[in-house]
Structures are given as C-alpha cells and as structure tokens.
C-alpha cells in the first residue's frame, strides 16, 4: 500500500513538501504527488532524517550511583576506577534491562541509529553477550552498531587484546581502543597498531577513544590517522573525543587537519560529557575540553556529536536527547552563526550516519528506507533556537511513536 506524507518541510530540500512511501521505502519526494490510499498531514512541520547517536555506553547506563555515587575528582580516570568496581556485581538480567531502558529513552526522542562501546575487559564478556542479543531483537526499531572496547586497556588489562578480538569474533562491528589510558606512550602506540591490524584482519570498522585528556602531548590520533591513511580505511575509522586536540598549538593542529582531510577519518565529539570531565586540573582559565569541531567543519573534515553517557560512573546526567547535545555542542564550540545554524542539524544526523557508514540506508532520498522524524517547528532556525521536541518518529514508513502538540486550556493571546 502506498502512503503519502504531505504538508511537510524537508531538511536540506526546500523544493519538496510531500513524500510517498511503499514497502517501507521512499519512492517519491516532491510536490503535488499522486493520491495515495493513506494520506498523513504533517501540518507544515519540519522533517529530518532520524537522530544518530554515534557514541554511547549502553553497558554503563544508570550505574552512576551504584557505589554510592562517590564523585571526588570528576575526571575520566576516576570514572574508569569506579566502573572497575561497579561492573563486578552486574548480572546479565540487570545489564539487559538497563540497556533496554536507555535505548527506549533515546528512541522516544527520535534516535534510530546508535553506536555503542561495550567493555570487553571482562573475561565473561557479559556486556557483549547482552548487546549482541539486543542488536538482533531490536533491529526493526533501532539500528545498533557495537564496538569491542577495552575500557581498562588493550594492554593495561591483562588479556585485553585477546578479549577485543573475541568480541569481534562474537559479532561486534568495530574495533575499539583507549591508547591514552595505556601505561606508557609506547604501549599506547602499540595499541593503535593492534587496532588497525585487527580491523584489517576481521574486516571491521574502527572507533577509538582517542586522546580523551587535556594533555596536549597525547597525540595518538596522529598515529591512528597515518596508519588508516596508509591502509586506505580512513572513512571506516572514527576518532572519538580527541579532547587534547583542543589544547594543542595551531601549528600542529593545522598540519594535522590537512592529513585528516586526506585520510577521510571521522571525528566524534561528546559535548556534555567532555565539558563535564575535562579541565578538572585547570584552575582558571579553564579549558572547554572539546576537540576543534568548528575548524573541522570549516576544513571539510567529517565531525558529529554524541551523548556518550547516561547516568554512569563518568557523568551523572544524560537522557538520550540529541537536541540537548546539539544545543550544548554548538555553544561550546561556537558553531552558532546564522549560516552555521542552517546546517547544524548535520551534527546529529547526516554526519553521524557518515561516521557509521550508513549512507546507503540513511537520508531523505528516493530509494532509501522511509526513516524520519517530525519536529514541532516549521524551520531549522526556530527548531534549534527553541530546542525543539520530536513529535513523531517513522521507521520504514510506520510510526514508532506520535505525540500530540501541547494544548493549552487557556490559550495565550498574542
Ligand atoms: Fe566513551
């Protein structure tokens, strides 16, 4: 059955107002399209491709208080130490229930694509087992990619390398790593070599927690970028965080940005999380802790935003609302001129999809799956200015949810 969504405004397509869907795919997009059996009025609202959250820790969610919520330094390294203790008591049932709740929080706010890092520095690989089940069980509602991620180090944790490889053999989509957490620079370098070797051996994507520190000497992204450029797999690679790149000097940064552009590597910035965790050893001036998002956009280097944490040992807040992430991100990185705002939604939509290599199944184009969200505004500018709410999420032409616009018993008279 053909279905028409009409009276809409489409992001990045001013010419169209209607979309026809058949068998879950977009078959036409334009104006004055032929009549269909079912027609759905979108009341002139803005339609976007679904939000993408390309970096989330679904195994850690809602454990922020599990050790009494003891936060002293509020640093990344304290978070890793807290998780080391908290994870000892998790069960499969508990892990699955928590992850499911977090996915529901994200999906109910317009997310349909999630990349999650799952800690494999656990000989039982409990988190990986849970997430592989959920990826399969929920695939019609949400697309999940899994990173085999050694939270306590590929080498700092005994057997970490083997566990990462085991996670890949079980079915993870990406190789992860955390070179800045290894015990020496040389070992961090070794882990970056291992990550690239594993990706080539198992034909996987790469997503590295890379340089998540204010230390400007943490420059593992340089080696990662060089190795993936040599192998021609830059577009399959993401460097998450790269906070230190916000602290390095310009001479180094601009040399590196030329190389990032050449390799096609992707960057993922986690604005709320890193604004919270970084700058902890600074007095004043205090660093913002984010990578160079504005400059990446100017240089044509792909960069996107992510939630990272939902109430976990690193960060007490987070709720899967990507509009909140975008709002924080564009403030912290000063990507908020009128011209920049017109394309700012790319940071939580298209750019994330490109990072996750989803381009063949993502976007408001004929032939793609009819996946989109409807937000409660009529223009991109107003949607961002008002931190817009998602009214509906559509997956393969069917509503995942639909919300009524708020109604006021006593309407305000303007
Ligand atoms: Fe992370």
mmCIF file of C-alpha atoms and ligand atoms in Angstrom:
data_model
loop_
_atom_site.group_PDB
_atom_site.id
_atom_site.type_symbol
_atom_site.label_atom_id
_atom_site.label_comp_id
_atom_site.label_asym_id
_atom_site.label_seq_id
_atom_site.Cartn_x
_atom_site.Cartn_y
_atom_site.Cartn_z
ATOM 1 C CA UNK A 1 0.000 0.000 0.000
ATOM 2 C CA UNK A 2 1.213 3.444 -0.895
ATOM 3 C CA UNK A 3 1.246 6.082 1.782
ATOM 4 C CA UNK A 4 1.702 9.813 1.365
ATOM 5 C CA UNK A 5 3.092 12.162 3.991
ATOM 6 C CA UNK A 6 2.080 15.659 2.884
ATOM 7 C CA UNK A 7 2.248 19.269 4.029
ATOM 8 C CA UNK A 8 5.840 18.928 5.311
ATOM 9 C CA UNK A 9 9.080 20.911 5.234
ATOM 10 C CA UNK A 10 12.093 18.740 4.461
ATOM 11 C CA UNK A 11 15.562 19.402 5.858
ATOM 12 C CA UNK A 12 18.028 20.187 3.030
ATOM 13 C CA UNK A 13 15.239 20.050 0.415
ATOM 14 C CA UNK A 14 13.244 23.292 0.159
ATOM 15 C CA UNK A 15 11.558 22.232 -3.080
ATOM 16 C CA UNK A 16 9.610 19.269 -1.651
ATOM 17 C CA UNK A 17 6.502 19.169 0.558
ATOM 18 C CA UNK A 18 5.397 15.548 0.100
ATOM 19 C CA UNK A 19 6.809 12.064 0.317
ATOM 20 C CA UNK A 20 5.323 8.797 -0.954
ATOM 21 C CA UNK A 21 6.284 5.556 0.757
ATOM 22 C CA UNK A 22 5.797 1.985 -0.416
ATOM 23 C CA UNK A 23 7.077 -1.234 1.175
ATOM 24 C CA UNK A 24 8.931 0.834 3.752
ATOM 25 C CA UNK A 25 10.902 2.825 1.161
ATOM 26 C CA UNK A 26 10.727 6.380 -0.138
ATOM 27 C CA UNK A 27 9.546 6.099 -3.744
ATOM 28 C CA UNK A 28 8.812 9.765 -4.478
ATOM 29 C CA UNK A 29 9.622 13.088 -2.893
ATOM 30 C CA UNK A 30 8.401 16.406 -4.308
ATOM 31 C CA UNK A 31 5.177 18.380 -4.669
ATOM 32 C CA UNK A 32 1.680 17.533 -5.979
ATOM 33 C CA UNK A 33 2.426 13.798 -5.928
ATOM 34 C CA UNK A 34 -0.293 11.323 -6.962
ATOM 35 C CA UNK A 35 -3.058 10.491 -4.488
ATOM 36 C CA UNK A 36 -2.461 7.521 -2.187
ATOM 37 C CA UNK A 37 -4.716 5.180 -0.191
ATOM 38 C CA UNK A 38 -3.442 6.649 3.052
ATOM 39 C CA UNK A 39 -2.513 10.311 3.407
ATOM 40 C CA UNK A 40 -0.956 11.802 6.534
ATOM 41 C CA UNK A 41 -0.933 15.559 7.137
ATOM 42 C CA UNK A 42 2.288 16.699 8.829
ATOM 43 C CA UNK A 43 0.880 20.193 9.438
ATOM 44 C CA UNK A 44 3.757 22.017 7.802
ATOM 45 C CA UNK A 45 6.290 20.704 10.321
ATOM 46 C CA UNK A 46 9.974 20.109 9.710
ATOM 47 C CA UNK A 47 11.018 16.588 8.710
ATOM 48 C CA UNK A 48 14.559 15.398 9.374
ATOM 49 C CA UNK A 49 16.272 12.058 8.968
ATOM 50 C CA UNK A 50 16.338 10.321 12.391
ATOM 51 C CA UNK A 51 18.819 11.448 15.017
ATOM 52 C CA UNK A 52 22.034 9.440 15.158
ATOM 53 C CA UNK A 53 23.882 8.821 18.416
ATOM 54 C CA UNK A 54 27.271 7.511 17.279
ATOM 55 C CA UNK A 55 28.882 7.094 20.721
ATOM 56 C CA UNK A 56 27.039 5.691 23.725
ATOM 57 C CA UNK A 57 27.982 3.283 26.530
ATOM 58 C CA UNK A 58 24.886 1.133 26.890
ATOM 59 C CA UNK A 59 26.533 -1.246 29.383
ATOM 60 C CA UNK A 60 27.194 1.560 31.911
ATOM 61 C CA UNK A 61 23.821 3.291 31.918
ATOM 62 C CA UNK A 62 22.124 4.066 35.251
ATOM 63 C CA UNK A 63 25.048 2.770 37.340
ATOM 64 C CA UNK A 64 26.180 6.242 38.414
ATOM 65 C CA UNK A 65 25.004 5.727 41.991
ATOM 66 C CA UNK A 66 25.889 2.028 42.321
ATOM 67 C CA UNK A 67 28.906 2.727 44.506
ATOM 68 C CA UNK A 68 27.079 5.376 46.473
ATOM 69 C CA UNK A 69 27.609 7.952 43.746
ATOM 70 C CA UNK A 70 31.049 8.873 45.072
ATOM 71 C CA UNK A 71 32.427 11.514 42.765
ATOM 72 C CA UNK A 72 35.526 13.261 44.003
ATOM 73 C CA UNK A 73 37.719 14.412 41.154
ATOM 74 C CA UNK A 74 35.091 14.065 38.411
ATOM 75 C CA UNK A 75 37.820 13.006 35.986
ATOM 76 C CA UNK A 76 37.838 10.370 33.270
ATOM 77 C CA UNK A 77 40.357 8.294 35.232
ATOM 78 C CA UNK A 78 38.197 8.309 38.365
ATOM 79 C CA UNK A 79 35.266 7.127 36.225
ATOM 80 C CA UNK A 80 37.323 4.160 34.945
ATOM 81 C CA UNK A 81 38.286 3.217 38.514
ATOM 82 C CA UNK A 82 34.645 3.444 39.650
ATOM 83 C CA UNK A 83 33.425 1.252 36.776
ATOM 84 C CA UNK A 84 36.134 -1.331 37.602
ATOM 85 C CA UNK A 85 34.364 -1.926 40.926
ATOM 86 C CA UNK A 86 30.767 -1.457 39.806
ATOM 87 C CA UNK A 87 30.956 -3.966 36.950
ATOM 88 C CA UNK A 88 31.893 -6.827 39.277
ATOM 89 C CA UNK A 89 28.341 -7.064 40.572
ATOM 90 C CA UNK A 90 26.352 -6.750 37.336
ATOM 91 C CA UNK A 91 24.206 -9.611 36.117
ATOM 92 C CA UNK A 92 23.014 -10.358 32.624
ATOM 93 C CA UNK A 93 19.393 -9.562 33.516
ATOM 94 C CA UNK A 94 20.321 -6.261 35.108
ATOM 95 C CA UNK A 95 22.579 -5.279 32.200
ATOM 96 C CA UNK A 96 19.909 -6.077 29.650
ATOM 97 C CA UNK A 97 17.178 -4.211 31.482
ATOM 98 C CA UNK A 98 19.313 -1.101 31.902
ATOM 99 C CA UNK A 99 20.426 -1.077 28.258
ATOM 100 C CA UNK A 100 16.857 -1.546 27.085
ATOM 101 C CA UNK A 101 15.646 1.369 29.190
ATOM 102 C CA UNK A 102 18.349 3.629 27.781
ATOM 103 C CA UNK A 103 17.568 2.590 24.200
ATOM 104 C CA UNK A 104 13.945 3.392 24.899
ATOM 105 C CA UNK A 105 14.918 6.835 26.214
ATOM 106 C CA UNK A 106 16.876 7.521 23.046
ATOM 107 C CA UNK A 107 14.316 6.118 20.595
ATOM 108 C CA UNK A 108 11.471 8.028 22.270
ATOM 109 C CA UNK A 109 13.366 11.225 21.429
ATOM 110 C CA UNK A 110 13.936 10.495 17.752
ATOM 111 C CA UNK A 111 17.135 8.418 17.698
ATOM 112 C CA UNK A 112 17.091 5.425 15.332
ATOM 113 C CA UNK A 113 20.836 4.780 14.945
ATOM 114 C CA UNK A 114 23.176 4.087 17.860
ATOM 115 C CA UNK A 115 26.813 3.042 18.021
ATOM 116 C CA UNK A 116 27.624 1.651 21.439
ATOM 117 C CA UNK A 117 31.005 0.866 23.004
ATOM 118 C CA UNK A 118 30.816 -2.319 25.057
ATOM 119 C CA UNK A 119 33.522 -3.014 27.627
ATOM 120 C CA UNK A 120 35.280 -6.304 26.884
ATOM 121 C CA UNK A 121 37.796 -6.109 29.733
ATOM 122 C CA UNK A 122 35.665 -8.722 31.450
ATOM 123 C CA UNK A 123 36.586 -12.370 30.865
ATOM 124 C CA UNK A 124 32.884 -13.312 30.901
ATOM 125 C CA UNK A 125 32.115 -10.803 28.097
ATOM 126 C CA UNK A 126 28.727 -10.342 29.700
ATOM 127 C CA UNK A 127 28.074 -6.892 28.245
ATOM 128 C CA UNK A 128 28.931 -8.083 24.736
ATOM 129 C CA UNK A 129 26.597 -11.052 25.013
ATOM 130 C CA UNK A 130 23.736 -8.800 26.162
ATOM 131 C CA UNK A 131 24.271 -6.210 23.462
ATOM 132 C CA UNK A 132 24.501 -8.740 20.630
ATOM 133 C CA UNK A 133 21.113 -10.085 21.718
ATOM 134 C CA UNK A 134 19.590 -6.608 21.873
ATOM 135 C CA UNK A 135 21.048 -5.586 18.492
ATOM 136 C CA UNK A 136 19.199 -8.509 16.923
ATOM 137 C CA UNK A 137 15.987 -8.267 18.962
ATOM 138 C CA UNK A 138 15.535 -4.544 18.323
ATOM 139 C CA UNK A 139 16.760 -4.267 14.736
ATOM 140 C CA UNK A 140 13.357 -3.275 13.343
ATOM 141 C CA UNK A 141 13.130 -0.354 15.792
ATOM 142 C CA UNK A 142 16.695 0.862 16.028
ATOM 143 C CA UNK A 143 19.966 0.162 14.225
ATOM 144 C CA UNK A 144 22.735 -0.646 16.693
ATOM 145 C CA UNK A 145 26.456 -0.953 15.958
ATOM 146 C CA UNK A 146 28.732 -2.431 18.619
ATOM 147 C CA UNK A 147 32.342 -1.545 19.375
ATOM 148 C CA UNK A 148 34.537 -4.157 21.057
ATOM 149 C CA UNK A 149 36.013 -1.737 23.554
ATOM 150 C CA UNK A 150 38.755 -2.447 26.143
ATOM 151 C CA UNK A 151 37.766 0.102 28.800
ATOM 152 C CA UNK A 152 40.624 -0.901 31.123
ATOM 153 C CA UNK A 153 43.185 -1.030 28.330
ATOM 154 C CA UNK A 154 44.144 -3.358 25.495
ATOM 155 C CA UNK A 155 47.469 -3.915 27.271
ATOM 156 C CA UNK A 156 46.979 -2.307 30.717
ATOM 157 C CA UNK A 157 44.363 -5.037 31.277
ATOM 158 C CA UNK A 158 45.905 -8.485 31.104
ATOM 159 C CA UNK A 159 44.427 -10.305 28.132
ATOM 160 C CA UNK A 160 42.734 -7.136 26.832
ATOM 161 C CA UNK A 161 43.922 -7.655 23.258
ATOM 162 C CA UNK A 162 42.556 -11.207 23.155
ATOM 163 C CA UNK A 163 39.220 -10.071 24.612
ATOM 164 C CA UNK A 164 38.869 -7.329 21.985
ATOM 165 C CA UNK A 165 39.460 -9.933 19.295
ATOM 166 C CA UNK A 166 36.986 -12.292 20.938
ATOM 167 C CA UNK A 167 34.357 -9.502 20.893
ATOM 168 C CA UNK A 168 34.975 -9.093 17.157
ATOM 169 C CA UNK A 169 34.607 -12.826 16.569
ATOM 170 C CA UNK A 170 31.330 -12.789 18.509
ATOM 171 C CA UNK A 171 29.984 -10.186 16.087
ATOM 172 C CA UNK A 172 30.991 -6.664 17.099
ATOM 173 C CA UNK A 173 31.043 -4.177 14.225
ATOM 174 C CA UNK A 174 34.044 -2.068 15.235
ATOM 175 C CA UNK A 175 37.428 -2.355 16.921
ATOM 176 C CA UNK A 176 37.837 -0.051 19.917
ATOM 177 C CA UNK A 177 40.768 1.110 21.988
ATOM 178 C CA UNK A 178 41.902 3.603 24.576
ATOM 179 C CA UNK A 179 45.575 4.429 23.886
ATOM 180 C CA UNK A 180 45.764 7.407 26.290
ATOM 181 C CA UNK A 181 44.907 5.048 29.168
ATOM 182 C CA UNK A 182 47.736 2.590 28.455
ATOM 183 C CA UNK A 183 50.628 2.883 30.912
ATOM 184 C CA UNK A 184 53.198 4.361 28.548
ATOM 185 C CA UNK A 185 53.146 6.235 25.263
ATOM 186 C CA UNK A 186 54.908 3.367 23.535
ATOM 187 C CA UNK A 187 52.225 0.940 24.690
ATOM 188 C CA UNK A 188 49.514 3.358 23.586
ATOM 189 C CA UNK A 189 51.179 3.394 20.145
ATOM 190 C CA UNK A 190 51.313 -0.397 20.182
ATOM 191 C CA UNK A 191 47.570 -0.498 20.890
ATOM 192 C CA UNK A 192 46.868 1.784 17.909
ATOM 193 C CA UNK A 193 48.864 -0.571 15.656
ATOM 194 C CA UNK A 194 46.897 -3.503 17.077
ATOM 195 C CA UNK A 195 43.554 -1.775 16.489
ATOM 196 C CA UNK A 196 44.327 -1.224 12.807
ATOM 197 C CA UNK A 197 45.687 -4.767 12.392
ATOM 198 C CA UNK A 198 42.552 -6.250 13.979
ATOM 199 C CA UNK A 199 40.287 -4.129 11.770
ATOM 200 C CA UNK A 200 42.070 -5.355 8.653
ATOM 201 C CA UNK A 201 42.185 -8.965 9.807
ATOM 202 C CA UNK A 202 38.455 -9.116 10.639
ATOM 203 C CA UNK A 203 37.203 -6.511 8.129
ATOM 204 C CA UNK A 204 35.684 -4.244 10.789
ATOM 205 C CA UNK A 205 35.305 -0.519 11.274
ATOM 206 C CA UNK A 206 37.411 1.336 13.844
ATOM 207 C CA UNK A 207 36.229 3.615 16.649
ATOM 208 C CA UNK A 208 38.897 4.613 19.169
ATOM 209 C CA UNK A 209 38.548 6.524 22.420
ATOM 210 C CA UNK A 210 41.429 8.733 21.396
ATOM 211 C CA UNK A 211 43.219 11.423 23.401
ATOM 212 C CA UNK A 212 40.376 11.960 25.881
ATOM 213 C CA UNK A 213 42.580 14.173 28.015
ATOM 214 C CA UNK A 214 43.632 17.821 28.183
ATOM 215 C CA UNK A 215 47.282 16.768 27.826
ATOM 216 C CA UNK A 216 48.434 18.332 24.524
ATOM 217 C CA UNK A 217 51.150 15.672 24.303
ATOM 218 C CA UNK A 218 48.510 12.970 23.950
ATOM 219 C CA UNK A 219 48.645 12.687 20.157
ATOM 220 C CA UNK A 220 47.573 9.137 19.347
ATOM 221 C CA UNK A 221 45.213 10.475 16.702
ATOM 222 C CA UNK A 222 48.315 11.327 14.649
ATOM 223 C CA UNK A 223 49.385 7.665 14.503
ATOM 224 C CA UNK A 224 45.835 6.370 14.053
ATOM 225 C CA UNK A 225 45.251 8.730 11.142
ATOM 226 C CA UNK A 226 48.563 7.858 9.480
ATOM 227 C CA UNK A 227 48.004 4.104 9.735
ATOM 228 C CA UNK A 228 44.447 4.185 8.386
ATOM 229 C CA UNK A 229 45.539 6.510 5.580
ATOM 230 C CA UNK A 230 48.275 4.045 4.560
ATOM 231 C CA UNK A 231 45.692 1.247 4.539
ATOM 232 C CA UNK A 232 43.055 3.359 2.783
ATOM 233 C CA UNK A 233 40.486 2.823 5.564
ATOM 234 C CA UNK A 234 40.122 6.395 6.848
ATOM 235 C CA UNK A 235 36.379 6.576 6.040
ATOM 236 C CA UNK A 236 35.864 3.368 8.081
ATOM 237 C CA UNK A 237 37.581 4.967 11.069
ATOM 238 C CA UNK A 238 36.338 7.247 13.825
ATOM 239 C CA UNK A 239 38.383 9.051 16.446
ATOM 240 C CA UNK A 240 36.124 9.670 19.427
ATOM 241 C CA UNK A 241 36.707 12.573 21.839
ATOM 242 C CA UNK A 242 40.186 13.833 20.740
ATOM 243 C CA UNK A 243 39.898 16.414 23.555
ATOM 244 C CA UNK A 244 43.630 17.088 23.569
ATOM 245 C CA UNK A 245 43.323 18.374 20.008
ATOM 246 C CA UNK A 246 41.587 21.374 21.575
ATOM 247 C CA UNK A 247 44.737 22.023 23.631
ATOM 248 C CA UNK A 248 47.484 21.596 21.032
ATOM 249 C CA UNK A 249 49.018 24.611 19.330
ATOM 250 C CA UNK A 250 47.830 25.821 15.956
ATOM 251 C CA UNK A 251 50.976 24.947 14.004
ATOM 252 C CA UNK A 252 50.465 21.286 14.896
ATOM 253 C CA UNK A 253 46.675 21.388 14.540
ATOM 254 C CA UNK A 254 46.632 22.828 11.035
ATOM 255 C CA UNK A 255 49.291 20.408 9.794
ATOM 256 C CA UNK A 256 47.219 17.553 11.204
ATOM 257 C CA UNK A 257 43.925 18.800 9.792
ATOM 258 C CA UNK A 258 45.374 18.595 6.293
ATOM 259 C CA UNK A 259 46.226 14.966 6.975
ATOM 260 C CA UNK A 260 42.790 14.222 8.498
ATOM 261 C CA UNK A 261 41.159 15.581 5.388
ATOM 262 C CA UNK A 262 43.405 13.462 3.199
ATOM 263 C CA UNK A 263 42.607 10.238 5.070
ATOM 264 C CA UNK A 264 38.840 10.788 5.317
ATOM 265 C CA UNK A 265 38.841 9.921 9.034
ATOM 266 C CA UNK A 266 35.705 10.838 11.058
ATOM 267 C CA UNK A 267 35.529 12.603 14.416
ATOM 268 C CA UNK A 268 33.001 12.176 17.222
ATOM 269 C CA UNK A 269 32.721 14.840 19.884
ATOM 270 C CA UNK A 270 30.757 14.337 23.110
ATOM 271 C CA UNK A 271 29.998 17.904 24.241
ATOM 272 C CA UNK A 272 28.187 17.476 27.568
ATOM 273 C CA UNK A 273 30.364 14.632 28.769
ATOM 274 C CA UNK A 274 33.694 16.241 27.901
ATOM 275 C CA UNK A 275 32.716 19.693 29.136
ATOM 276 C CA UNK A 276 31.986 17.928 32.430
ATOM 277 C CA UNK A 277 35.092 15.695 32.602
ATOM 278 C CA UNK A 278 37.839 17.842 31.119
ATOM 279 C CA UNK A 279 39.528 20.904 32.544
ATOM 280 C CA UNK A 280 39.427 19.311 36.009
ATOM 281 C CA UNK A 281 43.074 20.030 36.738
ATOM 282 C CA UNK A 282 42.828 23.563 35.370
ATOM 283 C CA UNK A 283 42.242 26.442 37.714
ATOM 284 C CA UNK A 284 41.440 29.443 35.510
ATOM 285 C CA UNK A 285 41.341 29.893 32.590
ATOM 286 C CA UNK A 286 39.569 26.519 32.391
ATOM 287 C CA UNK A 287 39.528 24.612 29.112
ATOM 288 C CA UNK A 288 36.270 23.608 27.461
ATOM 289 C CA UNK A 289 37.588 20.098 26.814
ATOM 290 C CA UNK A 290 36.241 19.699 23.302
ATOM 291 C CA UNK A 291 38.013 18.960 20.069
ATOM 292 C CA UNK A 292 38.141 21.519 17.222
ATOM 293 C CA UNK A 293 34.640 20.993 15.871
ATOM 294 C CA UNK A 294 34.316 24.412 14.274
ATOM 295 C CA UNK A 295 37.625 24.104 12.430
ATOM 296 C CA UNK A 296 36.842 20.538 11.297
ATOM 297 C CA UNK A 297 33.606 21.795 9.750
ATOM 298 C CA UNK A 298 35.450 24.654 8.066
ATOM 299 C CA UNK A 299 38.095 22.276 6.689
ATOM 300 C CA UNK A 300 35.551 19.739 5.389
ATOM 301 C CA UNK A 301 36.507 17.057 7.922
ATOM 302 C CA UNK A 302 33.535 14.951 9.000
ATOM 303 C CA UNK A 303 32.559 15.515 12.645
ATOM 304 C CA UNK A 304 29.451 14.660 14.645
ATOM 305 C CA UNK A 305 28.082 14.885 18.196
ATOM 306 C CA UNK A 306 27.166 12.087 20.610
ATOM 307 C CA UNK A 307 25.613 11.546 24.041
ATOM 308 C CA UNK A 308 28.321 9.171 25.403
ATOM 309 C CA UNK A 309 26.946 8.673 28.933
ATOM 310 C CA UNK A 310 23.568 8.287 30.580
ATOM 311 C CA UNK A 311 23.922 8.423 34.365
ATOM 312 C CA UNK A 312 27.099 6.375 34.708
ATOM 313 C CA UNK A 313 30.322 6.468 36.741
ATOM 314 C CA UNK A 314 31.685 9.216 34.489
ATOM 315 C CA UNK A 315 28.718 11.541 34.175
ATOM 316 C CA UNK A 316 25.591 11.754 36.346
ATOM 317 C CA UNK A 317 23.200 13.190 33.764
ATOM 318 C CA UNK A 318 22.335 12.415 30.108
ATOM 319 C CA UNK A 319 18.965 11.266 28.783
ATOM 320 C CA UNK A 320 19.388 10.491 25.075
ATOM 321 C CA UNK A 321 18.001 13.836 23.973
ATOM 322 C CA UNK A 322 20.192 14.666 20.972
ATOM 323 C CA UNK A 323 18.723 18.150 20.718
ATOM 324 C CA UNK A 324 20.223 18.863 24.124
ATOM 325 C CA UNK A 325 23.567 17.508 22.902
ATOM 326 C CA UNK A 326 23.382 19.692 19.803
ATOM 327 C CA UNK A 327 22.455 22.750 21.838
ATOM 328 C CA UNK A 328 25.372 22.267 24.230
ATOM 329 C CA UNK A 329 27.727 21.384 21.398
ATOM 330 C CA UNK A 330 27.073 24.430 19.246
ATOM 331 C CA UNK A 331 27.510 26.712 22.276
ATOM 332 C CA UNK A 332 30.724 25.114 23.480
ATOM 333 C CA UNK A 333 32.265 25.082 20.004
ATOM 334 C CA UNK A 334 30.796 28.413 18.864
ATOM 335 C CA UNK A 335 29.102 26.900 15.821
ATOM 336 C CA UNK A 336 26.123 29.230 16.001
ATOM 337 C CA UNK A 337 26.279 31.932 13.354
ATOM 338 C CA UNK A 338 23.052 32.167 11.321
ATOM 339 C CA UNK A 339 24.807 30.421 8.414
ATOM 340 C CA UNK A 340 26.210 27.664 10.643
ATOM 341 C CA UNK A 341 22.821 27.078 12.271
ATOM 342 C CA UNK A 342 21.257 26.286 8.890
ATOM 343 C CA UNK A 343 23.355 23.094 8.685
ATOM 344 C CA UNK A 344 23.886 22.435 12.403
ATOM 345 C CA UNK A 345 21.429 19.515 12.413
ATOM 346 C CA UNK A 346 24.024 17.646 10.321
ATOM 347 C CA UNK A 347 25.980 17.202 13.556
ATOM 348 C CA UNK A 348 23.300 14.870 14.975
ATOM 349 C CA UNK A 349 22.043 13.438 11.674
ATOM 350 C CA UNK A 350 23.989 13.122 8.406
ATOM 351 C CA UNK A 351 27.484 13.478 9.844
ATOM 352 C CA UNK A 352 26.831 10.734 12.392
ATOM 353 C CA UNK A 353 25.393 8.487 9.675
ATOM 354 C CA UNK A 354 28.510 9.038 7.567
ATOM 355 C CA UNK A 355 30.705 8.150 10.548
ATOM 356 C CA UNK A 356 28.739 4.922 10.990
ATOM 357 C CA UNK A 357 28.965 4.226 7.221
ATOM 358 C CA UNK A 358 25.188 4.150 6.906
ATOM 359 C CA UNK A 359 24.898 6.374 3.879
ATOM 360 C CA UNK A 360 23.190 3.725 1.711
ATOM 361 C CA UNK A 361 20.306 3.434 4.184
ATOM 362 C CA UNK A 362 20.121 6.961 5.590
ATOM 363 C CA UNK A 363 18.642 10.234 4.365
ATOM 364 C CA UNK A 364 15.531 11.726 2.793
ATOM 365 C CA UNK A 365 16.115 10.392 -0.713
ATOM 366 C CA UNK A 366 14.184 8.204 -3.150
ATOM 367 C CA UNK A 367 15.152 4.560 -2.754
ATOM 368 C CA UNK A 368 16.178 4.844 0.918
ATOM 369 C CA UNK A 369 14.198 3.318 3.794
ATOM 370 C CA UNK A 370 11.430 5.708 4.903
ATOM 371 C CA UNK A 371 13.039 6.565 8.233
ATOM 372 C CA UNK A 372 12.481 10.097 9.511
ATOM 373 C CA UNK A 373 11.379 12.256 12.399
ATOM 374 C CA UNK A 374 8.943 15.151 12.570
ATOM 375 C CA UNK A 375 9.824 18.006 14.911
ATOM 376 C CA UNK A 376 7.494 20.609 16.375
ATOM 377 C CA UNK A 377 8.672 23.612 14.342
ATOM 378 C CA UNK A 378 8.448 24.967 10.829
ATOM 379 C CA UNK A 379 12.056 25.993 10.181
ATOM 380 C CA UNK A 380 15.558 24.814 11.016
ATOM 381 C CA UNK A 381 16.418 28.062 12.780
ATOM 382 C CA UNK A 382 13.349 28.018 15.050
ATOM 383 C CA UNK A 383 13.813 24.315 15.745
ATOM 384 C CA UNK A 384 17.330 24.902 17.044
ATOM 385 C CA UNK A 385 16.537 28.165 18.827
ATOM 386 C CA UNK A 386 13.679 26.518 20.719
ATOM 387 C CA UNK A 387 15.481 23.189 21.313
ATOM 388 C CA UNK A 388 12.620 21.542 19.549
ATOM 389 C CA UNK A 389 10.725 18.469 20.679
ATOM 390 C CA UNK A 390 10.290 15.448 18.399
ATOM 391 C CA UNK A 391 6.605 14.903 17.592
ATOM 392 C CA UNK A 392 6.952 11.659 15.670
ATOM 393 C CA UNK A 393 9.450 9.043 14.589
ATOM 394 C CA UNK A 394 8.808 6.940 11.491
ATOM 395 C CA UNK A 395 10.681 3.739 10.676
ATOM 396 C CA UNK A 396 10.194 2.064 7.306
ATOM 397 C CA UNK A 397 7.057 4.109 6.808
ATOM 398 C CA UNK A 398 5.442 3.165 10.165
ATOM 399 C CA UNK A 399 5.142 5.396 13.225
ATOM 400 C CA UNK A 400 7.349 4.304 16.117
ATOM 401 C CA UNK A 401 5.571 6.950 18.145
ATOM 402 C CA UNK A 402 3.454 10.018 17.631
ATOM 403 C CA UNK A 403 2.935 12.800 20.150
ATOM 404 C CA UNK A 404 0.255 15.421 20.266
ATOM 405 C CA UNK A 405 1.303 19.012 20.250
ATOM 406 C CA UNK A 406 0.735 20.554 23.678
ATOM 407 C CA UNK A 407 -2.705 22.047 24.103
ATOM 408 C CA UNK A 408 -3.410 24.893 26.460
ATOM 409 C CA UNK A 409 -6.684 25.135 28.362
ATOM 410 C CA UNK A 410 -6.288 28.879 28.486
ATOM 411 C CA UNK A 411 -4.717 29.842 25.161
ATOM 412 C CA UNK A 412 -2.289 32.721 25.319
ATOM 413 C CA UNK A 413 -3.489 35.641 23.233
ATOM 414 C CA UNK A 414 -0.732 37.427 21.348
HETATM 415 FE FE1 LIG B 1 33.037 6.965 25.567
#
